[in-house]
Amino acid sequence: MTICVRYTKDLIVYERFLRFINVSQKQDANALSTAIIHFFKTNKINVPVVAQAYDGASVMAGKFNGVQTKIKTEYPYAIYTHCMAHRINLVVLDMCKLVKETRIVFNCLESLYVYFSHPSNNIKFKEVQEELGIKKTLLTRLSDTRWNCRAKNCTSVKSNFKAIITVLKNEIDSSNNKDALQAIGILSILKKPSFFIHLLILEEVLQIINVLNTRLQNKGATLGSAINLIEGIIKTFESLRVETEFQKIWNNIINFAESNNLDLLTTVNDHCAKRQKKQPKNLNDFYVFTTTTMNSEPQNLNESNQTDIYHKSCTDYYQVIDCIVTNLKKRFSPESLKMASSIDSFHKLNYDLSKYFIEHYK
């Protein structure tokens, strides 16, 4: 476990690393909190502890039995703060848990990174990019601790889609080794409507929230200064949860499919087409003029299937929006925002607006 401290001297904030503590034998809340308190007392660090910050793991952040709660028994004024940028990343991780299609997209993006991380495949990728006149961009590894890498990867795959497809097809046509098998698997996923539909949905959504992530990762950023932006992002997502907004994304999806020769109905026609009815064998010797079932008017299956895909995609879009809004409100609760705003006001020596913070430490 790493112990770092932040303190002020002459109104200048300093951050210092103190020591690694061996907690390999036990990592529950009691063991970790005891180790922290023991370290402070052993090293005679007898200063007021007014805040504590960890990640969102339950053992650290638990409201009743977490480390932050146990530290408060020794240092009552130590407000727990969850890392701001980490909160944003947890929003997308929660979304992946709840929305199956987003997991599939990100798993495929990771597979693409692994495939093109091989030097030979990367060289082919750059050559095809140059042939197609596409700006050379790299596919980066997805990280559970960096939100913006997901937004960048979605944009990168979208803009390099033709180059990626070309490299994979060339690999399949010219090779019989395991790389060809891997290319076949990735290519089959990329061509599925469920993949590129949700790729474009995620790109649109992640680009919006990436504005907040960039702001929170600024060196001088505070949660209080980002309050208006947080509230604005939430309102933006709420306003996007209408069919007219999804229609704009759907138009982009159609254009993307046409420009890349992708069939929106590929999987639907394979799995959703109705089974052709056959006449029962016991009626072979009879003339059948009509059946007892009601015949519906002939319909355009392609048009019907595309409508089904549209409504399914729209529902998934709403689910993504709902998940993000719910988690943003959860991660940035009104109480935490109020405290952050009050702290910012305290720094500006505004007594009236910093009362909430002052009352906490009375």
Tab-separated table of C-alpha atoms in Angstrom:
chain	number	residue	atom	x	y	z
A	1	MET	CA	0.000	0.000	0.000
A	2	THR	CA	1.269	3.461	-0.904
A	3	ILE	CA	1.060	6.370	1.516
A	4	CYS	CA	1.005	9.845	-0.022
A	5	VAL	CA	0.088	13.131	1.634
A	6	ARG	CA	-1.035	16.540	0.447
A	7	TYR	CA	-0.469	19.603	2.572
A	8	THR	CA	-0.208	23.356	2.272
A	9	LYS	CA	2.621	25.680	3.128
A	10	ASP	CA	2.276	29.400	2.549
A	11	LEU	CA	-0.964	28.635	0.682
A	12	ILE	CA	0.912	26.416	-1.790
A	13	VAL	CA	-0.265	22.809	-2.148
A	14	TYR	CA	2.391	20.083	-2.018
A	15	GLU	CA	1.997	16.373	-2.639
A	16	ARG	CA	4.593	13.931	-1.337
A	17	PHE	CA	5.141	10.185	-1.370
A	18	LEU	CA	6.029	8.857	2.087
A	19	ARG	CA	6.367	5.087	2.020
A	20	PHE	CA	5.223	1.691	0.818
A	21	ILE	CA	3.591	-0.398	3.543
A	22	ASN	CA	3.577	-4.183	3.380
A	23	VAL	CA	-0.028	-5.390	3.724
A	24	SER	CA	0.407	-8.660	1.840
A	25	GLN	CA	-0.784	-10.791	4.743
A	26	LYS	CA	-4.198	-9.181	5.053
A	27	GLN	CA	-6.070	-6.610	2.996
A	28	ASP	CA	-9.379	-6.127	4.772
A	29	ALA	CA	-10.547	-2.741	6.052
A	30	ASN	CA	-9.344	-3.363	9.609
A	31	ALA	CA	-5.838	-4.333	8.520
A	32	LEU	CA	-5.452	-1.442	6.077
A	33	SER	CA	-6.818	1.244	8.395
A	34	THR	CA	-4.710	-0.050	11.285
A	35	ALA	CA	-1.604	0.064	9.081
A	36	ILE	CA	-2.297	3.669	8.073
A	37	ILE	CA	-2.946	4.884	11.624
A	38	HIS	CA	0.063	2.971	12.955
A	39	PHE	CA	2.279	4.545	10.296
A	40	PHE	CA	1.200	8.060	11.267
A	41	LYS	CA	1.686	7.459	14.975
A	42	THR	CA	5.009	5.645	14.606
A	43	ASN	CA	6.412	8.477	12.511
A	44	LYS	CA	4.941	11.113	14.856
A	45	ILE	CA	2.873	12.776	12.162
A	46	ASN	CA	0.693	14.665	14.596
A	47	VAL	CA	-1.072	17.028	12.235
A	48	PRO	CA	-4.810	17.469	11.637
A	49	VAL	CA	-6.009	15.068	8.954
A	50	VAL	CA	-8.881	16.796	7.183
A	51	ALA	CA	-9.351	14.593	4.118
A	52	GLN	CA	-8.671	11.133	2.737
A	53	ALA	CA	-8.816	9.919	-0.857
A	54	TYR	CA	-8.882	6.401	-2.301
A	55	ASP	CA	-10.371	4.616	-5.253
A	56	GLY	CA	-13.924	3.321	-5.157
A	57	ALA	CA	-13.185	-0.225	-3.976
A	58	SER	CA	-15.666	-1.238	-1.289
A	59	VAL	CA	-12.907	-2.159	1.161
A	60	MET	CA	-11.638	1.435	0.960
A	61	ALA	CA	-14.814	3.426	0.352
A	62	GLY	CA	-17.346	1.383	2.341
A	63	LYS	CA	-19.759	3.660	4.182
A	64	PHE	CA	-20.095	1.403	7.221
A	65	ASN	CA	-17.011	-0.812	7.399
A	66	GLY	CA	-14.620	0.631	4.825
A	67	VAL	CA	-11.178	2.067	5.509
A	68	GLN	CA	-12.484	5.617	5.174
A	69	THR	CA	-15.041	5.010	7.942
A	70	LYS	CA	-12.474	3.472	10.284
A	71	ILE	CA	-10.017	6.310	9.660
A	72	LYS	CA	-12.733	8.743	10.731
A	73	THR	CA	-12.835	7.146	14.170
A	74	GLU	CA	-9.267	8.387	14.657
A	75	TYR	CA	-9.538	11.543	12.538
A	76	PRO	CA	-13.203	12.679	12.656
A	77	TYR	CA	-12.756	15.522	10.154
A	78	ALA	CA	-11.177	13.388	7.436
A	79	ILE	CA	-13.704	13.709	4.612
A	80	TYR	CA	-13.469	10.874	2.105
A	81	THR	CA	-13.112	11.912	-1.549
A	82	HIS	CA	-13.275	9.510	-4.441
A	83	CYS	CA	-10.863	10.307	-7.306
A	84	MET	CA	-12.820	12.486	-9.752
A	85	ALA	CA	-11.471	11.060	-13.009
A	86	HIS	CA	-11.860	7.536	-11.657
A	87	ARG	CA	-15.546	8.202	-11.049
A	88	ILE	CA	-16.009	8.970	-14.729
A	89	ASN	CA	-14.316	5.745	-15.729
A	90	LEU	CA	-16.577	3.773	-13.411
A	91	VAL	CA	-19.578	5.166	-15.279
A	92	VAL	CA	-18.508	3.434	-18.493
A	93	LEU	CA	-17.534	0.250	-16.647
A	94	ASP	CA	-20.994	0.101	-15.088
A	95	MET	CA	-22.520	0.685	-18.502
A	96	CYS	CA	-20.564	-2.275	-19.889
A	97	LYS	CA	-21.894	-4.492	-17.121
A	98	LEU	CA	-25.503	-3.574	-17.818
A	99	VAL	CA	-25.539	-3.224	-21.620
A	100	LYS	CA	-24.347	-6.426	-23.278
A	101	GLU	CA	-23.756	-4.869	-26.706
A	102	THR	CA	-21.272	-2.340	-25.322
A	103	ARG	CA	-19.214	-5.164	-23.829
A	104	ILE	CA	-19.099	-6.862	-27.218
A	105	VAL	CA	-17.919	-3.655	-28.901
A	106	PHE	CA	-15.148	-3.020	-26.381
A	107	ASN	CA	-14.063	-6.674	-26.431
A	108	CYS	CA	-13.743	-6.439	-30.203
A	109	LEU	CA	-11.781	-3.183	-29.929
A	110	GLU	CA	-9.375	-4.931	-27.573
A	111	SER	CA	-9.050	-7.832	-30.039
A	112	LEU	CA	-8.247	-5.346	-32.803
A	113	TYR	CA	-5.530	-3.788	-30.660
A	114	VAL	CA	-3.982	-7.196	-29.953
A	115	TYR	CA	-4.116	-8.154	-33.632
A	116	PHE	CA	-2.549	-4.947	-34.930
A	117	SER	CA	0.016	-4.781	-32.126
A	118	HIS	CA	1.981	-7.450	-34.016
A	119	PRO	CA	4.669	-5.578	-35.984
A	120	SER	CA	3.902	-7.311	-39.295
A	121	ASN	CA	0.179	-6.588	-39.052
A	122	ASN	CA	0.860	-3.013	-38.002
A	123	ILE	CA	3.067	-2.459	-41.051
A	124	LYS	CA	0.330	-3.809	-43.334
A	125	PHE	CA	-2.173	-1.555	-41.598
A	126	LYS	CA	-0.059	1.551	-42.210
A	127	GLU	CA	0.479	0.589	-45.856
A	128	VAL	CA	-3.266	0.198	-46.441
A	129	GLN	CA	-3.944	3.497	-44.667
A	130	GLU	CA	-1.537	5.187	-47.061
A	131	GLU	CA	-3.093	3.493	-50.109
A	132	LEU	CA	-6.593	4.575	-49.088
A	133	GLY	CA	-5.472	8.086	-48.187
A	134	ILE	CA	-6.501	7.679	-44.559
A	135	LYS	CA	-4.706	9.620	-41.854
A	136	LYS	CA	-2.385	7.267	-39.982
A	137	THR	CA	-3.738	6.618	-36.510
A	138	LEU	CA	-2.964	3.853	-34.051
A	139	LEU	CA	-5.370	1.598	-32.217
A	140	THR	CA	-4.626	1.916	-28.509
A	141	ARG	CA	-5.134	-0.514	-25.679
A	142	LEU	CA	-8.271	-0.173	-23.585
A	143	SER	CA	-7.682	0.649	-19.954
A	144	ASP	CA	-9.974	0.380	-16.944
A	145	THR	CA	-8.347	3.488	-15.480
A	146	ARG	CA	-8.565	5.816	-18.479
A	147	TRP	CA	-11.934	6.807	-19.904
A	148	ASN	CA	-10.740	8.760	-22.927
A	149	CYS	CA	-8.973	5.752	-24.473
A	150	ARG	CA	-12.385	4.215	-25.195
A	151	ALA	CA	-13.648	7.340	-26.923
A	152	LYS	CA	-10.458	7.599	-28.981
A	153	ASN	CA	-10.605	3.936	-29.974
A	154	CYS	CA	-14.213	4.178	-31.143
A	155	THR	CA	-13.315	7.160	-33.332
A	156	SER	CA	-10.147	5.490	-34.582
A	157	VAL	CA	-11.906	2.265	-35.598
A	158	LYS	CA	-14.680	4.221	-37.296
A	159	SER	CA	-12.285	6.381	-39.333
A	160	ASN	CA	-10.043	3.410	-40.209
A	161	PHE	CA	-12.809	0.886	-40.806
A	162	LYS	CA	-12.029	0.391	-44.512
A	163	ALA	CA	-8.334	-0.075	-43.805
A	164	ILE	CA	-9.049	-2.579	-41.025
A	165	ILE	CA	-11.425	-4.600	-43.222
A	166	THR	CA	-8.925	-4.580	-46.100
A	167	VAL	CA	-6.049	-5.843	-43.939
A	168	LEU	CA	-8.192	-8.600	-42.440
A	169	LYS	CA	-9.440	-9.737	-45.860
A	170	ASN	CA	-5.905	-9.777	-47.264
A	171	GLU	CA	-4.748	-11.848	-44.308
A	172	ILE	CA	-7.551	-14.359	-44.828
A	173	ASP	CA	-6.865	-14.646	-48.572
A	174	SER	CA	-3.099	-15.016	-48.302
A	175	SER	CA	-2.506	-17.050	-45.152
A	176	ASN	CA	-3.484	-20.323	-43.547
A	177	ASN	CA	-1.902	-19.843	-40.138
A	178	LYS	CA	-3.496	-18.860	-36.839
A	179	ASP	CA	-3.464	-15.175	-37.841
A	180	ALA	CA	-5.931	-16.007	-40.600
A	181	LEU	CA	-8.240	-17.719	-38.124
A	182	GLN	CA	-8.025	-14.714	-35.836
A	183	ALA	CA	-8.740	-12.401	-38.770
A	184	ILE	CA	-11.808	-14.450	-39.738
A	185	GLY	CA	-13.210	-14.165	-36.226
A	186	ILE	CA	-12.635	-10.416	-35.962
A	187	LEU	CA	-13.966	-9.746	-39.464
A	188	SER	CA	-17.184	-11.641	-38.779
A	189	ILE	CA	-17.838	-9.468	-35.716
A	190	LEU	CA	-16.991	-6.197	-37.473
A	191	LYS	CA	-19.509	-6.900	-40.227
A	192	LYS	CA	-22.360	-7.603	-37.852
A	193	PRO	CA	-24.891	-4.755	-37.687
A	194	SER	CA	-24.968	-5.022	-33.893
A	195	PHE	CA	-21.267	-4.104	-33.812
A	196	PHE	CA	-21.086	-1.073	-36.062
A	197	ILE	CA	-24.462	0.259	-34.882
A	198	HIS	CA	-23.325	0.284	-31.264
A	199	LEU	CA	-19.863	1.501	-32.255
A	200	LEU	CA	-21.393	4.690	-33.645
A	201	ILE	CA	-23.759	5.047	-30.689
A	202	LEU	CA	-20.877	4.732	-28.233
A	203	GLU	CA	-18.694	7.145	-30.170
A	204	GLU	CA	-21.416	9.790	-29.987
A	205	VAL	CA	-21.982	9.259	-26.274
A	206	LEU	CA	-18.331	9.013	-25.249
A	207	GLN	CA	-17.361	12.166	-27.127
A	208	ILE	CA	-19.833	14.142	-25.032
A	209	ILE	CA	-18.748	12.847	-21.666
A	210	ASN	CA	-15.076	13.004	-22.632
A	211	VAL	CA	-15.407	16.780	-22.303
A	212	LEU	CA	-16.001	16.264	-18.586
A	213	ASN	CA	-13.158	13.785	-18.292
A	214	THR	CA	-10.706	16.208	-19.908
A	215	ARG	CA	-11.777	18.977	-17.553
A	216	LEU	CA	-11.447	16.824	-14.438
A	217	GLN	CA	-7.956	15.659	-15.413
A	218	ASN	CA	-6.710	19.217	-15.665
A	219	LYS	CA	-3.999	19.898	-13.074
A	220	GLY	CA	-5.864	22.811	-11.587
A	221	ALA	CA	-9.256	21.135	-11.679
A	222	THR	CA	-11.471	20.897	-8.645
A	223	LEU	CA	-14.826	19.245	-8.338
A	224	GLY	CA	-16.336	22.556	-7.328
A	225	SER	CA	-15.140	24.330	-10.466
A	226	ALA	CA	-16.556	21.514	-12.598
A	227	ILE	CA	-20.026	21.545	-11.027
A	228	ASN	CA	-21.661	23.533	-13.816
A	229	LEU	CA	-20.086	21.270	-16.419
A	230	ILE	CA	-21.215	18.109	-14.601
A	231	GLU	CA	-24.775	19.360	-14.311
A	232	GLY	CA	-24.691	20.510	-17.934
A	233	ILE	CA	-23.488	17.102	-19.156
A	234	ILE	CA	-26.293	15.367	-17.259
A	235	LYS	CA	-28.902	17.724	-18.738
A	236	THR	CA	-27.421	17.206	-22.200
A	237	PHE	CA	-27.798	13.441	-21.935
A	238	GLU	CA	-31.336	13.791	-20.643
A	239	SER	CA	-32.212	15.996	-23.619
A	240	LEU	CA	-30.687	13.434	-26.006
A	241	ARG	CA	-33.075	10.724	-24.840
A	242	VAL	CA	-35.599	11.371	-27.601
A	243	GLU	CA	-36.167	9.584	-30.882
A	244	THR	CA	-35.374	12.665	-32.964
A	245	GLU	CA	-31.824	12.646	-31.577
A	246	PHE	CA	-31.437	8.928	-32.205
A	247	GLN	CA	-32.684	9.473	-35.759
A	248	LYS	CA	-29.619	11.654	-36.387
A	249	ILE	CA	-27.353	8.839	-35.206
A	250	TRP	CA	-29.337	6.338	-37.274
A	251	ASN	CA	-28.789	8.433	-40.401
A	252	ASN	CA	-25.052	8.355	-39.683
A	253	ILE	CA	-25.253	4.582	-39.227
A	254	ILE	CA	-26.954	4.164	-42.610
A	255	ASN	CA	-24.342	6.372	-44.300
A	256	PHE	CA	-21.548	4.452	-42.579
A	257	ALA	CA	-22.997	1.109	-43.699
A	258	GLU	CA	-23.366	2.298	-47.298
A	259	SER	CA	-19.871	3.789	-47.498
A	260	ASN	CA	-18.324	0.571	-46.161
A	261	ASN	CA	-20.539	-1.866	-48.110
A	262	LEU	CA	-22.089	-3.248	-44.936
A	263	ASP	CA	-25.499	-4.889	-44.840
A	264	LEU	CA	-27.760	-3.739	-42.039
A	265	LEU	CA	-29.926	-6.827	-42.556
A	266	THR	CA	-27.205	-9.475	-42.533
A	267	THR	CA	-27.991	-11.100	-39.228
A	268	VAL	CA	-31.697	-10.368	-39.295
A	269	ASN	CA	-32.330	-12.179	-42.559
A	270	ASP	CA	-30.303	-15.135	-41.336
A	271	HIS	CA	-32.052	-15.533	-38.015
A	272	CYS	CA	-35.402	-13.798	-38.201
A	273	ALA	CA	-36.804	-14.869	-41.564
A	274	LYS	CA	-40.005	-16.833	-41.202
A	275	ARG	CA	-39.930	-20.535	-41.960
A	276	GLN	CA	-41.580	-21.424	-45.240
A	277	LYS	CA	-44.871	-23.219	-44.706
A	278	LYS	CA	-45.376	-26.650	-46.254
A	279	GLN	CA	-48.582	-28.447	-47.077
A	280	PRO	CA	-49.294	-31.398	-44.747
A	281	LYS	CA	-48.632	-34.801	-46.346
A	282	ASN	CA	-52.138	-36.048	-45.587
A	283	LEU	CA	-53.466	-33.412	-48.012
A	284	ASN	CA	-51.316	-34.518	-50.944
A	285	ASP	CA	-54.278	-36.239	-52.641
A	286	PHE	CA	-56.536	-33.209	-52.271
A	287	TYR	CA	-56.872	-29.834	-53.917
A	288	VAL	CA	-56.368	-27.113	-51.283
A	289	PHE	CA	-58.039	-23.854	-52.292
A	290	THR	CA	-57.558	-21.982	-49.001
A	291	THR	CA	-56.260	-22.509	-45.463
A	292	THR	CA	-58.000	-21.962	-42.162
A	293	THR	CA	-55.420	-19.415	-41.030
A	294	MET	CA	-55.770	-15.761	-41.859
A	295	ASN	CA	-53.469	-14.734	-44.669
A	296	SER	CA	-51.805	-11.402	-44.137
A	297	GLU	CA	-50.937	-9.065	-46.941
A	298	PRO	CA	-47.512	-9.696	-48.474
A	299	GLN	CA	-44.928	-7.467	-46.886
A	300	ASN	CA	-41.457	-6.307	-47.707
A	301	LEU	CA	-39.284	-8.387	-45.380
A	302	ASN	CA	-36.278	-6.113	-45.771
A	303	GLU	CA	-38.301	-3.067	-44.797
A	304	SER	CA	-39.852	-4.912	-41.863
A	305	ASN	CA	-36.497	-6.213	-40.656
A	306	GLN	CA	-34.862	-2.799	-40.913
A	307	THR	CA	-37.677	-1.363	-38.818
A	308	ASP	CA	-37.041	-4.061	-36.214
A	309	ILE	CA	-33.334	-3.207	-36.132
A	310	TYR	CA	-34.121	0.486	-35.822
A	311	HIS	CA	-36.394	-0.010	-32.814
A	312	LYS	CA	-33.973	-2.442	-31.161
A	313	SER	CA	-31.087	-0.011	-31.657
A	314	CYS	CA	-33.173	2.895	-30.378
A	315	THR	CA	-34.001	0.906	-27.239
A	316	ASP	CA	-30.309	0.119	-26.709
A	317	TYR	CA	-29.477	3.801	-27.206
A	318	TYR	CA	-31.960	4.755	-24.492
A	319	GLN	CA	-30.490	2.105	-22.211
A	320	VAL	CA	-26.978	3.502	-22.668
A	321	ILE	CA	-28.191	7.048	-21.970
A	322	ASP	CA	-30.167	5.963	-18.895
A	323	CYS	CA	-27.212	4.043	-17.517
A	324	ILE	CA	-24.849	6.992	-17.939
A	325	VAL	CA	-27.241	9.534	-16.426
A	326	THR	CA	-28.033	7.278	-13.461
A	327	ASN	CA	-24.367	6.641	-12.729
A	328	LEU	CA	-23.337	10.264	-13.175
A	329	LYS	CA	-25.944	11.271	-10.602
A	330	LYS	CA	-24.778	8.475	-8.337
A	331	ARG	CA	-21.058	9.237	-8.655
A	332	PHE	CA	-21.554	13.001	-8.354
A	333	SER	CA	-24.273	13.227	-5.728
A	334	PRO	CA	-25.812	16.587	-4.717
A	335	GLU	CA	-24.141	16.279	-1.298
A	336	SER	CA	-20.646	15.866	-2.725
A	337	LEU	CA	-21.184	18.683	-5.213
A	338	LYS	CA	-22.439	20.969	-2.456
A	339	MET	CA	-19.371	20.253	-0.330
A	340	ALA	CA	-17.052	20.770	-3.304
A	341	SER	CA	-18.653	24.094	-4.141
A	342	SER	CA	-18.393	25.182	-0.523
A	343	ILE	CA	-14.685	24.279	-0.414
A	344	ASP	CA	-14.041	26.303	-3.561
A	345	SER	CA	-15.826	29.261	-1.988
A	346	PHE	CA	-13.701	28.859	1.138
A	347	HIS	CA	-10.550	29.113	-0.972
A	348	LYS	CA	-11.935	32.345	-2.398
A	349	LEU	CA	-12.584	33.618	1.154
A	350	ASN	CA	-16.317	33.812	0.515
A	351	TYR	CA	-17.716	33.167	3.981
A	352	ASP	CA	-21.407	33.024	3.078
A	353	LEU	CA	-20.975	30.401	0.356
A	354	SER	CA	-18.507	28.326	2.375
A	355	LYS	CA	-20.718	27.861	5.454
A	356	TYR	CA	-21.541	24.253	4.553
A	357	PHE	CA	-17.840	23.382	4.617
A	358	ILE	CA	-17.145	25.441	7.759
A	359	GLU	CA	-20.032	23.884	9.678
A	360	HIS	CA	-18.636	20.438	8.967
A	361	TYR	CA	-15.390	21.271	10.781
A	362	LYS	CA	-16.849	23.149	13.738
